[in-house]
Tab-separated table of C-alpha atoms in Angstrom:
chain	number	residue	atom	x	y	z
A	27	MET	CA	38.305	-74.931	-14.269
A	28	ASN	CA	38.007	-71.268	-15.175
A	29	ASN	CA	40.800	-69.285	-13.460
A	30	GLN	CA	39.480	-65.918	-14.597
A	31	LYS	CA	37.977	-63.754	-11.869
A	32	GLN	CA	34.264	-63.385	-12.082
A	33	GLN	CA	33.217	-59.820	-12.832
A	34	LYS	CA	31.231	-58.162	-10.041
A	35	PRO	CA	27.859	-56.761	-11.051
A	36	THR	CA	27.697	-52.998	-11.466
A	37	LEU	CA	24.806	-50.542	-11.339
A	38	THR	CA	24.355	-48.503	-14.444
A	39	GLY	CA	21.962	-45.752	-15.247
A	40	GLN	CA	21.570	-42.136	-16.236
A	41	ARG	CA	23.449	-39.585	-14.163
A	42	PHE	CA	21.782	-36.226	-13.701
A	43	LYS	CA	24.041	-33.236	-13.570
A	44	THR	CA	23.406	-30.548	-10.982
A	45	ARG	CA	24.646	-27.057	-11.567
A	46	LYS	CA	27.228	-26.092	-8.982
A	47	ARG	CA	25.754	-22.647	-8.552
A	48	ASP	CA	22.410	-24.220	-7.576
A	49	GLU	CA	24.103	-26.406	-4.959
A	50	LYS	CA	25.991	-23.412	-3.598
A	51	GLU	CA	22.841	-21.314	-3.371
A	52	ARG	CA	20.937	-24.094	-1.647
A	53	PHE	CA	23.538	-25.266	0.864
A	54	ASP	CA	25.843	-22.299	1.461
A	55	PRO	CA	24.672	-20.080	4.405
A	56	THR	CA	26.334	-16.959	2.971
A	57	GLN	CA	24.698	-17.429	-0.383
A	58	PHE	CA	21.362	-18.165	1.323
A	59	GLN	CA	21.543	-14.903	3.262
A	60	GLU	CA	22.509	-12.896	0.196
A	61	SER	CA	19.557	-14.344	-1.709
A	62	ILE	CA	17.078	-13.379	1.021
A	63	VAL	CA	18.585	-9.909	1.526
A	64	GLN	CA	18.613	-9.227	-2.220
A	65	GLY	CA	14.965	-10.259	-2.513
A	66	LEU	CA	13.924	-8.025	0.411
A	67	ASN	CA	15.840	-5.070	-1.023
A	68	GLN	CA	13.966	-5.495	-4.297
A	69	THR	CA	10.519	-5.730	-2.683
A	70	GLY	CA	11.200	-2.869	-0.241
A	71	THR	CA	8.310	-1.934	2.031
A	72	ASP	CA	5.700	-3.716	-0.091
A	73	LEU	CA	4.815	-6.496	2.370
A	74	GLU	CA	2.517	-8.206	-0.119
A	75	ALA	CA	5.482	-8.514	-2.483
A	76	VAL	CA	7.645	-9.741	0.434
A	77	ALA	CA	5.144	-12.541	1.159
A	78	LYS	CA	5.119	-13.605	-2.517
A	79	PHE	CA	8.933	-13.539	-2.687
A	80	LEU	CA	9.261	-15.709	0.430
A	81	ASP	CA	6.667	-18.144	-0.892
A	82	ALA	CA	8.490	-18.569	-4.207
A	83	SER	CA	11.975	-18.719	-2.662
A	84	GLY	CA	11.059	-21.691	-0.503
A	85	ALA	CA	11.102	-23.883	-3.599
A	86	LYS	CA	14.814	-23.277	-4.301
A	87	LEU	CA	16.245	-22.238	-0.924
A	88	ASP	CA	16.687	-24.574	2.028
A	89	TYR	CA	14.348	-22.968	4.577
A	90	ARG	CA	14.467	-26.057	6.747
A	91	ARG	CA	18.232	-25.853	7.255
A	92	TYR	CA	18.488	-22.074	7.511
A	93	ALA	CA	15.276	-21.205	9.367
A	94	GLU	CA	17.144	-19.219	12.021
A	95	THR	CA	18.984	-17.192	9.385
A	96	LEU	CA	15.721	-16.517	7.557
A	97	PHE	CA	13.883	-15.261	10.646
A	98	ASP	CA	16.862	-13.217	11.885
A	99	ILE	CA	16.898	-11.333	8.565
A	100	LEU	CA	13.133	-10.772	8.507
A	101	VAL	CA	13.175	-9.400	12.057
A	102	ALA	CA	16.539	-7.633	12.426
A	103	GLY	CA	17.803	-7.258	8.857
A	104	GLY	CA	20.758	-9.645	9.251
A	105	MET	CA	22.224	-12.458	11.331
A	106	LEU	CA	22.139	-11.844	15.091
A	107	ALA	CA	25.181	-12.553	17.220
A	108	PRO	CA	24.750	-13.761	20.835
A	109	GLY	CA	23.270	-10.926	22.883
A	110	GLY	CA	21.244	-9.464	20.033
A	111	THR	CA	23.784	-7.434	18.041
A	112	LEU	CA	23.992	-7.728	14.255
A	113	SER	CA	26.989	-9.596	12.833
A	114	ASP	CA	29.332	-7.159	11.057
A	115	ASP	CA	30.611	-9.611	8.471
A	116	MET	CA	27.242	-10.511	6.978
A	117	THR	CA	24.989	-8.893	4.366
A	118	ARG	CA	22.092	-6.846	5.761
A	119	THR	CA	18.853	-5.287	4.568
A	120	GLU	CA	17.099	-2.134	5.695
A	121	PHE	CA	13.708	-3.686	5.010
A	122	CYS	CA	12.820	-5.678	8.152
A	123	LEU	CA	10.635	-5.564	11.250
A	124	PHE	CA	13.080	-3.462	13.288
A	125	THR	CA	13.230	-0.704	10.661
A	126	ALA	CA	9.464	-0.599	10.073
A	127	GLN	CA	7.123	2.036	11.497
A	128	GLU	CA	6.258	1.560	15.165
A	129	ASP	CA	2.493	1.244	14.994
A	130	LEU	CA	-0.038	-1.532	15.452
A	131	GLU	CA	-1.250	-1.522	11.842
A	132	THR	CA	2.252	-2.090	10.479
A	133	MET	CA	2.900	-4.867	12.993
A	134	GLN	CA	-0.363	-6.549	11.965
A	135	ALA	CA	0.849	-6.495	8.361
A	136	TYR	CA	4.171	-8.079	9.373
A	137	ALA	CA	2.279	-10.722	11.353
A	138	GLN	CA	0.466	-11.622	8.129
A	139	VAL	CA	3.805	-12.108	6.350
A	140	PHE	CA	4.954	-14.600	8.997
A	141	ASN	CA	1.541	-16.255	9.068
A	142	LYS	CA	1.506	-16.832	5.294
A	143	LEU	CA	5.091	-18.108	5.302
A	144	ILE	CA	4.445	-20.672	8.068
A	145	ARG	CA	1.142	-21.804	6.582
A	146	ARG	CA	2.953	-22.431	3.285
A	147	TYR	CA	5.912	-24.202	4.926
A	148	LYS	CA	4.527	-25.912	8.025
A	149	TYR	CA	7.923	-27.286	9.025
A	150	LEU	CA	8.977	-23.716	9.918
A	151	GLU	CA	6.469	-23.570	12.787
A	152	LYS	CA	8.766	-25.039	15.437
A	153	GLY	CA	11.774	-23.039	14.217
A	154	PHE	CA	9.724	-19.839	14.384
A	155	GLU	CA	8.782	-20.442	18.020
A	156	GLU	CA	12.433	-21.101	18.847
A	157	GLU	CA	13.334	-17.844	17.100
A	158	ILE	CA	10.848	-15.842	19.175
A	159	LYS	CA	12.165	-17.438	22.387
A	160	LYS	CA	15.708	-16.449	21.377
A	161	LEU	CA	14.685	-12.897	20.474
A	162	LEU	CA	13.046	-12.455	23.886
A	163	LEU	CA	16.294	-13.485	25.577
A	164	PHE	CA	18.118	-10.882	23.446
A	165	LEU	CA	15.823	-8.000	24.455
A	166	LYS	CA	18.557	-6.051	26.264
A	167	GLY	CA	20.550	-5.924	23.019
A	168	PHE	CA	17.713	-4.152	21.164
A	169	THR	CA	16.671	-0.509	21.267
A	170	GLU	CA	13.446	0.479	23.027
A	171	SER	CA	11.719	0.982	19.676
A	172	GLU	CA	12.849	-2.450	18.455
A	173	ARG	CA	11.568	-4.051	21.668
A	174	ASN	CA	8.212	-2.293	21.274
A	175	LYS	CA	7.798	-3.566	17.704
A	176	LEU	CA	8.743	-7.092	18.697
A	177	ALA	CA	6.313	-6.946	21.637
A	178	MET	CA	3.419	-5.813	19.453
A	179	LEU	CA	4.193	-8.458	16.828
A	180	THR	CA	4.429	-11.196	19.475
A	181	GLY	CA	1.096	-10.143	21.015
A	182	ILE	CA	-0.618	-10.321	17.621
A	183	LEU	CA	0.909	-13.726	16.855
A	184	LEU	CA	-0.203	-15.040	20.269
A	185	ALA	CA	-3.731	-13.710	19.775
A	186	ASN	CA	-4.020	-15.441	16.398
A	187	GLY	CA	-2.612	-18.741	17.665
A	188	ASN	CA	0.508	-18.608	15.455
A	189	ILE	CA	2.754	-19.326	18.442
A	190	SER	CA	2.256	-20.861	21.886
A	191	ALA	CA	2.204	-18.778	25.064
A	192	SER	CA	5.008	-21.032	26.333
A	193	ILE	CA	7.462	-18.708	24.535
A	194	LEU	CA	6.816	-16.202	27.348
A	195	ASN	CA	8.997	-18.332	29.612
A	196	SER	CA	11.931	-16.411	28.123
A	197	LEU	CA	10.669	-13.258	29.855
A	198	TYR	CA	11.389	-14.829	33.252
A	199	ASN	CA	15.119	-14.571	32.578
A	200	GLU	CA	16.659	-13.167	35.767
A	201	ASN	CA	18.558	-10.301	34.073
A	202	LEU	CA	15.531	-9.167	32.063
A	203	VAL	CA	13.317	-9.223	35.153
A	204	LYS	CA	15.857	-7.463	37.358
A	205	GLU	CA	16.265	-4.510	34.979
A	206	GLY	CA	12.530	-4.084	34.362
A	207	VAL	CA	12.772	-5.096	30.701
A	208	SER	CA	10.347	-8.019	31.068
A	209	ALA	CA	7.546	-5.969	32.655
A	210	ALA	CA	7.864	-3.125	30.113
A	211	PHE	CA	7.856	-5.614	27.232
A	212	ALA	CA	4.828	-7.392	28.702
A	213	VAL	CA	2.824	-4.150	28.718
A	214	LYS	CA	3.188	-3.692	24.939
A	215	LEU	CA	2.678	-7.394	24.288
A	216	PHE	CA	-0.540	-7.747	26.297
A	217	LYS	CA	-1.951	-4.493	24.900
A	218	SER	CA	-1.652	-5.746	21.326
A	219	TRP	CA	-2.916	-9.218	22.337
A	220	ILE	CA	-6.028	-7.824	24.035
A	221	ASN	CA	-6.545	-5.401	21.129
A	222	GLU	CA	-6.658	-8.365	18.730
A	223	LYS	CA	-8.871	-10.538	20.964
A	224	ASP	CA	-9.753	-9.939	24.640
A	225	ILE	CA	-8.655	-10.800	28.177
A	226	ASN	CA	-10.456	-14.158	27.927
A	227	SER	CA	-8.138	-15.161	25.081
A	228	VAL	CA	-5.123	-14.206	27.198
A	229	ALA	CA	-6.449	-16.112	30.222
A	230	ALA	CA	-7.205	-19.271	28.219
A	231	SER	CA	-3.779	-19.329	26.554
A	232	LEU	CA	-1.913	-18.735	29.818
A	233	ARG	CA	-3.903	-21.464	31.609
A	234	LYS	CA	-3.192	-23.897	28.783
A	235	VAL	CA	0.572	-23.653	29.386
A	236	GLY	CA	0.328	-23.300	33.181
A	237	MET	CA	1.415	-19.664	33.260
A	238	ASP	CA	-1.757	-18.070	34.600
A	239	ASN	CA	-0.272	-17.893	38.112
A	240	ARG	CA	3.198	-16.708	37.079
A	241	LEU	CA	2.560	-13.139	35.907
A	242	MET	CA	3.877	-11.766	39.201
A	243	GLU	CA	7.285	-13.206	38.294
A	244	LEU	CA	7.693	-10.465	35.667
A	245	PHE	CA	8.853	-8.302	38.592
A	246	PRO	CA	11.877	-8.695	40.892
A	247	ALA	CA	11.231	-10.587	44.140
A	248	ASN	CA	11.017	-7.377	46.201
A	249	LYS	CA	8.201	-6.058	43.980
A	250	ARG	CA	6.093	-9.198	43.660
A	251	SER	CA	2.909	-8.055	45.322
A	252	CYS	CA	-0.675	-7.710	44.120
A	253	GLU	CA	-0.553	-3.998	44.933
A	254	HIS	CA	2.548	-3.303	42.817
A	255	PHE	CA	1.357	-5.501	39.940
A	256	SER	CA	-2.076	-3.888	39.978
A	257	LYS	CA	-0.739	-0.332	39.985
A	258	TYR	CA	1.880	-1.016	37.283
A	259	PHE	CA	-0.505	-2.527	34.749
A	260	THR	CA	-3.504	-0.357	35.651
A	261	ASP	CA	-1.394	2.788	35.131
A	262	ALA	CA	-0.332	1.332	31.766
A	263	GLY	CA	-3.994	0.964	30.730
A	264	LEU	CA	-4.266	-2.776	31.385
A	265	LYS	CA	-6.727	-2.922	34.265
A	266	GLU	CA	-8.281	-6.131	32.902
A	267	LEU	CA	-4.904	-7.871	33.153
A	268	SER	CA	-4.472	-6.510	36.677
A	269	ASP	CA	-7.900	-7.846	37.676
A	270	PHE	CA	-7.128	-11.220	36.109
A	271	ALA	CA	-3.854	-11.543	38.047
A	272	ARG	CA	-5.535	-10.547	41.297
A	273	ASN	CA	-8.247	-13.133	40.739
A	274	GLN	CA	-5.630	-15.799	40.002
A	275	GLN	CA	-3.825	-14.936	43.225
A	276	SER	CA	-7.087	-15.308	45.122
A	277	ILE	CA	-7.784	-18.679	43.483
A	278	GLY	CA	-4.269	-19.824	44.310
A	279	ALA	CA	-4.663	-18.804	47.963
A	280	ARG	CA	-7.978	-20.661	48.182
A	281	LYS	CA	-6.441	-23.818	46.730
A	282	GLU	CA	-3.623	-23.675	49.264
A	283	LEU	CA	-6.105	-23.183	52.087
A	284	GLN	CA	-8.226	-26.099	50.862
A	285	LYS	CA	-5.136	-28.304	50.672
A	286	GLU	CA	-4.118	-27.403	54.246
A	287	LEU	CA	-7.621	-28.049	55.598
A	288	GLN	CA	-7.737	-31.383	53.817
A	289	GLU	CA	-4.436	-32.397	55.423
A	290	GLN	CA	-5.693	-31.367	58.885
A	291	MET	CA	-8.839	-33.451	58.424
A	292	SER	CA	-6.854	-36.440	57.155
A	293	ARG	CA	-4.659	-36.251	60.252
A	294	GLY	CA	-7.742	-36.136	62.468
A	295	ASP	CA	-6.923	-32.771	64.064
A	296	PRO	CA	-9.492	-31.598	66.661
A	297	GLN	CA	-12.382	-29.653	65.133
A	298	LYS	CA	-11.890	-26.720	67.477
A	299	GLU	CA	-8.341	-26.303	66.193
A	300	ILE	CA	-9.506	-26.553	62.578
A	301	ILE	CA	-12.227	-23.960	63.207
A	302	ALA	CA	-9.769	-21.551	64.853
A	303	PHE	CA	-7.261	-21.971	62.007
A	304	THR	CA	-9.950	-21.534	59.340
A	305	LYS	CA	-11.353	-18.356	60.894
A	306	GLU	CA	-7.870	-16.856	61.095
A	307	GLU	CA	-7.120	-17.700	57.447
A	308	MET	CA	-10.542	-16.422	56.405
A	309	LYS	CA	-9.741	-13.073	58.011
A	310	LYS	CA	-6.238	-12.900	56.470
A	311	ALA	CA	-7.506	-13.627	52.958
A	312	ASN	CA	-10.552	-11.374	53.417
A	313	LEU	CA	-12.885	-14.215	52.406
A	314	SER	CA	-16.627	-14.125	52.913
A	315	GLU	CA	-18.425	-16.861	54.816
A	316	GLN	CA	-19.971	-18.076	51.562
A	317	ALA	CA	-16.520	-18.524	50.025
A	318	MET	CA	-15.254	-20.246	53.145
A	319	ILE	CA	-18.075	-22.791	53.393
A	320	SER	CA	-17.418	-23.815	49.784
A	321	ILE	CA	-13.738	-24.398	50.557
A	322	ILE	CA	-14.635	-26.379	53.689
A	323	TRP	CA	-17.074	-28.594	51.762
A	324	SER	CA	-14.480	-29.341	49.077
A	325	SER	CA	-11.904	-30.150	51.761
A	326	LEU	CA	-14.320	-32.443	53.611
A	327	MET	CA	-15.192	-34.420	50.508
A	328	GLY	CA	-11.599	-34.550	49.301
A	329	CYS	CA	-10.030	-36.037	52.418
A	330	VAL	CA	-11.907	-39.358	52.183
A	331	GLU	CA	-11.453	-42.345	49.894
A	332	TRP	CA	-15.088	-43.035	49.017
A	333	ASN	CA	-16.597	-46.476	48.589
A	334	LYS	CA	-17.359	-47.359	44.967
A	335	LYS	CA	-20.685	-48.996	45.864
A	336	GLU	CA	-23.624	-46.630	45.793
A	337	GLU	CA	-25.483	-48.398	48.598
A	338	LEU	CA	-22.488	-47.986	50.930
A	339	VAL	CA	-21.217	-44.538	49.987
A	340	THR	CA	-24.274	-42.729	51.410
A	341	GLU	CA	-23.823	-44.347	54.798
A	342	GLN	CA	-20.118	-43.477	54.682
A	343	ALA	CA	-20.870	-39.840	53.767
A	344	ILE	CA	-23.480	-39.417	56.507
A	345	LYS	CA	-21.086	-40.729	59.135
A	346	HIS	CA	-18.278	-38.462	57.894
A	347	LEU	CA	-20.392	-35.288	57.657
A	348	LYS	CA	-22.027	-35.905	61.013
A	349	GLN	CA	-18.549	-35.989	62.547
A	350	TYR	CA	-17.783	-32.538	61.070
A	351	SER	CA	-21.194	-30.908	61.596
A	352	LEU	CA	-19.672	-28.549	64.191
A	353	LEU	CA	-17.206	-27.234	61.595
A	354	LEU	CA	-19.948	-26.730	59.005
A	355	LYS	CA	-22.179	-25.002	61.534
A	356	ALA	CA	-19.387	-22.564	62.478
A	357	PHE	CA	-19.393	-21.171	58.927
A	358	THR	CA	-23.121	-21.089	58.130
A	359	SER	CA	-24.238	-18.277	60.410
A	360	GLN	CA	-25.754	-16.469	57.406
A	361	GLY	CA	-28.625	-17.704	55.287
A	362	LEU	CA	-26.655	-17.128	52.106
A	363	SER	CA	-23.866	-19.339	53.425
A	364	GLU	CA	-26.415	-22.134	53.834
A	365	LEU	CA	-27.580	-21.602	50.267
A	366	SER	CA	-23.975	-21.691	49.033
A	367	LEU	CA	-23.486	-24.982	50.876
A	368	LEU	CA	-26.631	-26.478	49.349
A	369	LEU	CA	-25.465	-25.502	45.869
A	370	LYS	CA	-22.062	-27.089	46.483
A	371	ILE	CA	-23.718	-30.295	47.739
A	372	GLN	CA	-25.973	-30.447	44.693
A	373	GLU	CA	-23.067	-29.862	42.336
A	374	TYR	CA	-20.956	-32.516	44.077
A	375	CYS	CA	-23.721	-35.141	44.043
A	376	TYR	CA	-24.355	-34.511	40.363
A	377	ASP	CA	-20.663	-34.647	39.386
A	378	ASN	CA	-20.055	-37.850	41.384
A	379	ILE	CA	-22.451	-40.482	40.107
A	380	HIS	CA	-22.283	-42.640	43.260
A	381	PHE	CA	-23.751	-39.716	45.244
A	382	MET	CA	-26.789	-39.116	43.013
A	383	ASN	CA	-29.119	-40.750	45.558
A	384	SER	CA	-27.374	-39.214	48.581
A	385	PHE	CA	-28.491	-35.591	48.270
A	386	GLN	CA	-31.704	-35.824	50.314
A	387	LYS	CA	-30.084	-37.760	53.164
A	388	ILE	CA	-27.183	-35.290	53.372
A	389	ALA	CA	-29.564	-32.306	53.377
A	390	VAL	CA	-31.765	-33.835	56.104
A	391	LEU	CA	-28.703	-34.672	58.222
A	392	LEU	CA	-27.448	-31.079	58.030
A	393	TYR	CA	-30.941	-29.771	58.819
A	394	LYS	CA	-31.089	-31.891	61.963
A	395	ALA	CA	-27.573	-30.754	62.916
A	396	ASP	CA	-28.637	-27.079	62.713
A	397	VAL	CA	-26.297	-26.457	59.766
A	398	LEU	CA	-29.116	-25.801	57.268
A	399	SER	CA	-32.223	-23.789	58.073
A	400	GLU	CA	-35.764	-24.409	56.904
A	401	GLU	CA	-35.888	-21.250	54.823
A	402	ALA	CA	-32.599	-22.027	53.070
A	403	ILE	CA	-33.920	-25.445	52.028
A	404	LEU	CA	-37.263	-24.008	50.876
A	405	LYS	CA	-35.532	-21.242	48.913
A	406	TRP	CA	-33.223	-23.764	47.266
A	407	TYR	CA	-36.203	-25.978	46.397
A	408	SER	CA	-38.347	-23.175	44.967
A	409	ASP	CA	-35.979	-21.323	42.656
A	410	ALA	CA	-32.359	-21.176	43.831
A	411	HIS	CA	-31.219	-24.665	42.803
A	412	LEU	CA	-28.822	-25.524	39.998
A	413	SER	CA	-30.037	-27.065	36.752
A	414	LYS	CA	-27.606	-29.969	37.274
A	415	GLY	CA	-29.706	-32.996	38.186
A	416	ARG	CA	-32.612	-30.707	39.090
A	417	SER	CA	-35.441	-33.168	38.485
A	418	VAL	CA	-33.688	-35.969	40.402
A	419	PHE	CA	-32.834	-33.862	43.453
A	420	LEU	CA	-36.177	-32.036	43.588
A	421	GLU	CA	-37.954	-35.372	43.536
A	422	GLN	CA	-35.735	-36.637	46.372
A	423	MET	CA	-36.542	-33.554	48.467
A	424	LYS	CA	-40.271	-33.383	47.643
A	425	LYS	CA	-41.635	-35.206	50.716
A	426	PHE	CA	-39.254	-33.491	53.121
A	427	VAL	CA	-40.142	-30.066	51.719
A	428	GLU	CA	-43.864	-30.875	52.053
A	429	TRP	CA	-43.256	-31.786	55.686
A	430	LEU	CA	-41.412	-28.493	56.247
A	431	LYS	CA	-44.310	-26.550	54.741
A	432	ASN	CA	-47.115	-28.416	56.525
A	433	ALA	CA	-45.696	-29.262	59.947
A	434	GLU	CA	-46.993	-27.166	62.821
A	435	GLU	CA	-44.617	-24.535	64.152
A	436	GLY	CA	-44.579	-26.160	67.584
A	437	LYS	CA	-43.265	-29.392	66.154
A	438	LYS	CA	-40.331	-27.744	64.394
A	439	ASN	CA	-37.276	-27.983	66.533
A	440	LYS	CA	-35.232	-25.041	65.133
A	441	PRO	CA	-35.815	-21.296	64.569
A	442	LEU	CA	-36.076	-19.836	61.078
A	443	LEU	CA	-33.162	-17.820	59.736
A	444	LYS	CA	-34.061	-14.714	57.729
A	445	ILE	CA	-32.244	-15.483	54.516
A	446	PHE	CA	-33.525	-12.348	52.823
A	447	ASP	CA	-32.431	-9.953	55.560
A	448	LEU	CA	-30.844	-7.034	53.714
A	449	GLN	CA	-27.914	-6.960	56.080
A	450	GLN	CA	-27.128	-10.556	55.161
A	451	GLN	CA	-27.743	-9.891	51.483
A	452	LYS	CA	-24.878	-7.399	51.496
A	453	MET	CA	-22.547	-10.219	52.533
A	454	CYS	CA	-23.275	-12.205	49.353
A	455	ASP	CA	-20.076	-13.392	47.731
A	456	HIS	CA	-20.462	-12.601	44.042
A	457	ASP	CA	-17.381	-14.684	43.210
A	458	GLU	CA	-19.060	-17.794	44.613
A	459	ILE	CA	-22.476	-17.354	42.977
A	460	GLN	CA	-21.269	-15.832	39.685
A	461	PRO	CA	-19.732	-19.022	38.194
A	462	PHE	CA	-23.096	-20.752	38.496
A	463	ILE	CA	-24.929	-17.781	36.934
A	464	GLY	CA	-22.341	-17.436	34.166
A	465	VAL	CA	-23.097	-20.870	32.767
A	466	GLY	CA	-26.853	-20.665	33.310
A	467	LEU	CA	-26.950	-23.061	36.252
A	468	VAL	CA	-28.662	-20.819	38.796
A	469	SER	CA	-32.077	-19.233	38.505
A	470	LYS	CA	-32.021	-15.476	37.957
A	471	ASN	CA	-33.938	-15.160	41.223
A	472	VAL	CA	-30.689	-15.899	43.065
A	473	LEU	CA	-29.420	-12.567	41.803
A	474	GLY	CA	-31.989	-10.955	44.060
A	475	LEU	CA	-30.017	-12.250	47.021
A	476	CYS	CA	-26.913	-10.298	46.088
A	477	VAL	CA	-26.981	-6.577	46.808
A	478	SER	CA	-23.702	-4.794	46.198
C-alpha cells in the first residue's frame, strides 16, 4: 500500500501581466476624471475633436462604471455634489456645456456630441437618462444661464428621440414648482423642442408617457388654471403649447363627463335626472350640442355588456336605444346634431364587427322616435357619410332612403328639420367634425355645414 499522499491536480498556463497604471486608470474614479478633464482641456471648444476623443477613450476607460462622472464633467465641468454644486476636491475643466455660449446653435452642436457618444456606446443610454433626471432635480443649484442651456439641450434631445419624455417627471418636484423654476425651465425646453420638430412631436411624446394631461402641474396649486397656463405660455411665445394644453383639458373634462353618464345609466337613474344633469354639465363646460350628443352616444354604448352573437346583439341594441330615445332626442334639436349622431353610429358599427348589420335598424328606430330627421338621413346618405364601411351601410339604407324620397308628404309622420339653416350652421362644432375630416373620412361637402 502506497502511504504517500496523492498530488492534487493543478492548473497551469501562461499568466498575462497587466500594467498597474492601466488598472489604476481604468478602475480609479480620480484617475478616470483626470483623464476626461485632460482630454477636454486639450480639445477645447472644438466639439468635433471632443466627440472623437470621447469615442477613442471608451476603449480604455470604464464608461459603464463611471457614466455619472463622465456626464457630470461634460455638462458641468466636474463632479456635482448633492444640490448641484461642483465638488471642490475634484479636477475640473472649463470646456463643458455650462461654460458654452447660450444659443441654440451651440446647444445643437453639444446635442450631437452626446448623440454620437451614446450611439457608439449604447449601454450609456440608460445612464444618460438618469443623469438628465438628476440634473433637473438640481436646477435650483444652477445659475439662470446654466438652466437655460440645459433646457435647450434637453429640448433638442427630446425632439430627436435621444431621451424619453418621462425624464420631465423631475420637473414636478414640489420645491421646483413652488419657486417657479419648473415653469421657466419648461418655456426654454419646449421652445427648442418645437424649433427642432413641431407641436405634434411634443404631443405624441407626452401622450406616450402619459404626461399630456399633466402640464398644468408645472405651476403651484393656486395657479393651476387654463387661464393662467394660457397667458404664461402665450406671453412666452408658445401659443401652440397653450392651445394643446387647453384642448387636453377639454378632452379630460369630456372623458370625466362620459364616465359619470355611463355610471348613471348603469345604475338605472331616471332619464329626466340624466337629462337635467347633462344639460347643466354641457353649460358649465361650454359644449355644443354636437359635442354632447357624441358623448351621450359613447356613454350609452359603453354601459352595456353586449352579446357576442350578431343575430342577438341587434335586438339587444334596439331595446336599449329605444329605452333612451328621450335622452337622445333632448340633444338633437339641431340638424347638425343629428348628423353628428349618425356619424358616431356609423363609426361605432364599423369598429364593432358584431354591429355591422345593425346600422339600418338603429337609424330607422331613431327616425321613428323623432331623434333623426328625414333631411339628416338623406344628407348623410348623399355625401356626409364616413368612408368607414360606406358601401355596406349605404346598401343597408338604400331601400329606406328610396322610401323617404318617394313617399307622399301626407304619409310622412314627422316634419322636416332645416339642416342647412344658417343659424344652425353657426352652431357646428368644429372639434367634433374635424377629426373625421383630418383623416379623410368625411366628404368635403360636410365642410359646407360649418360656418365660423
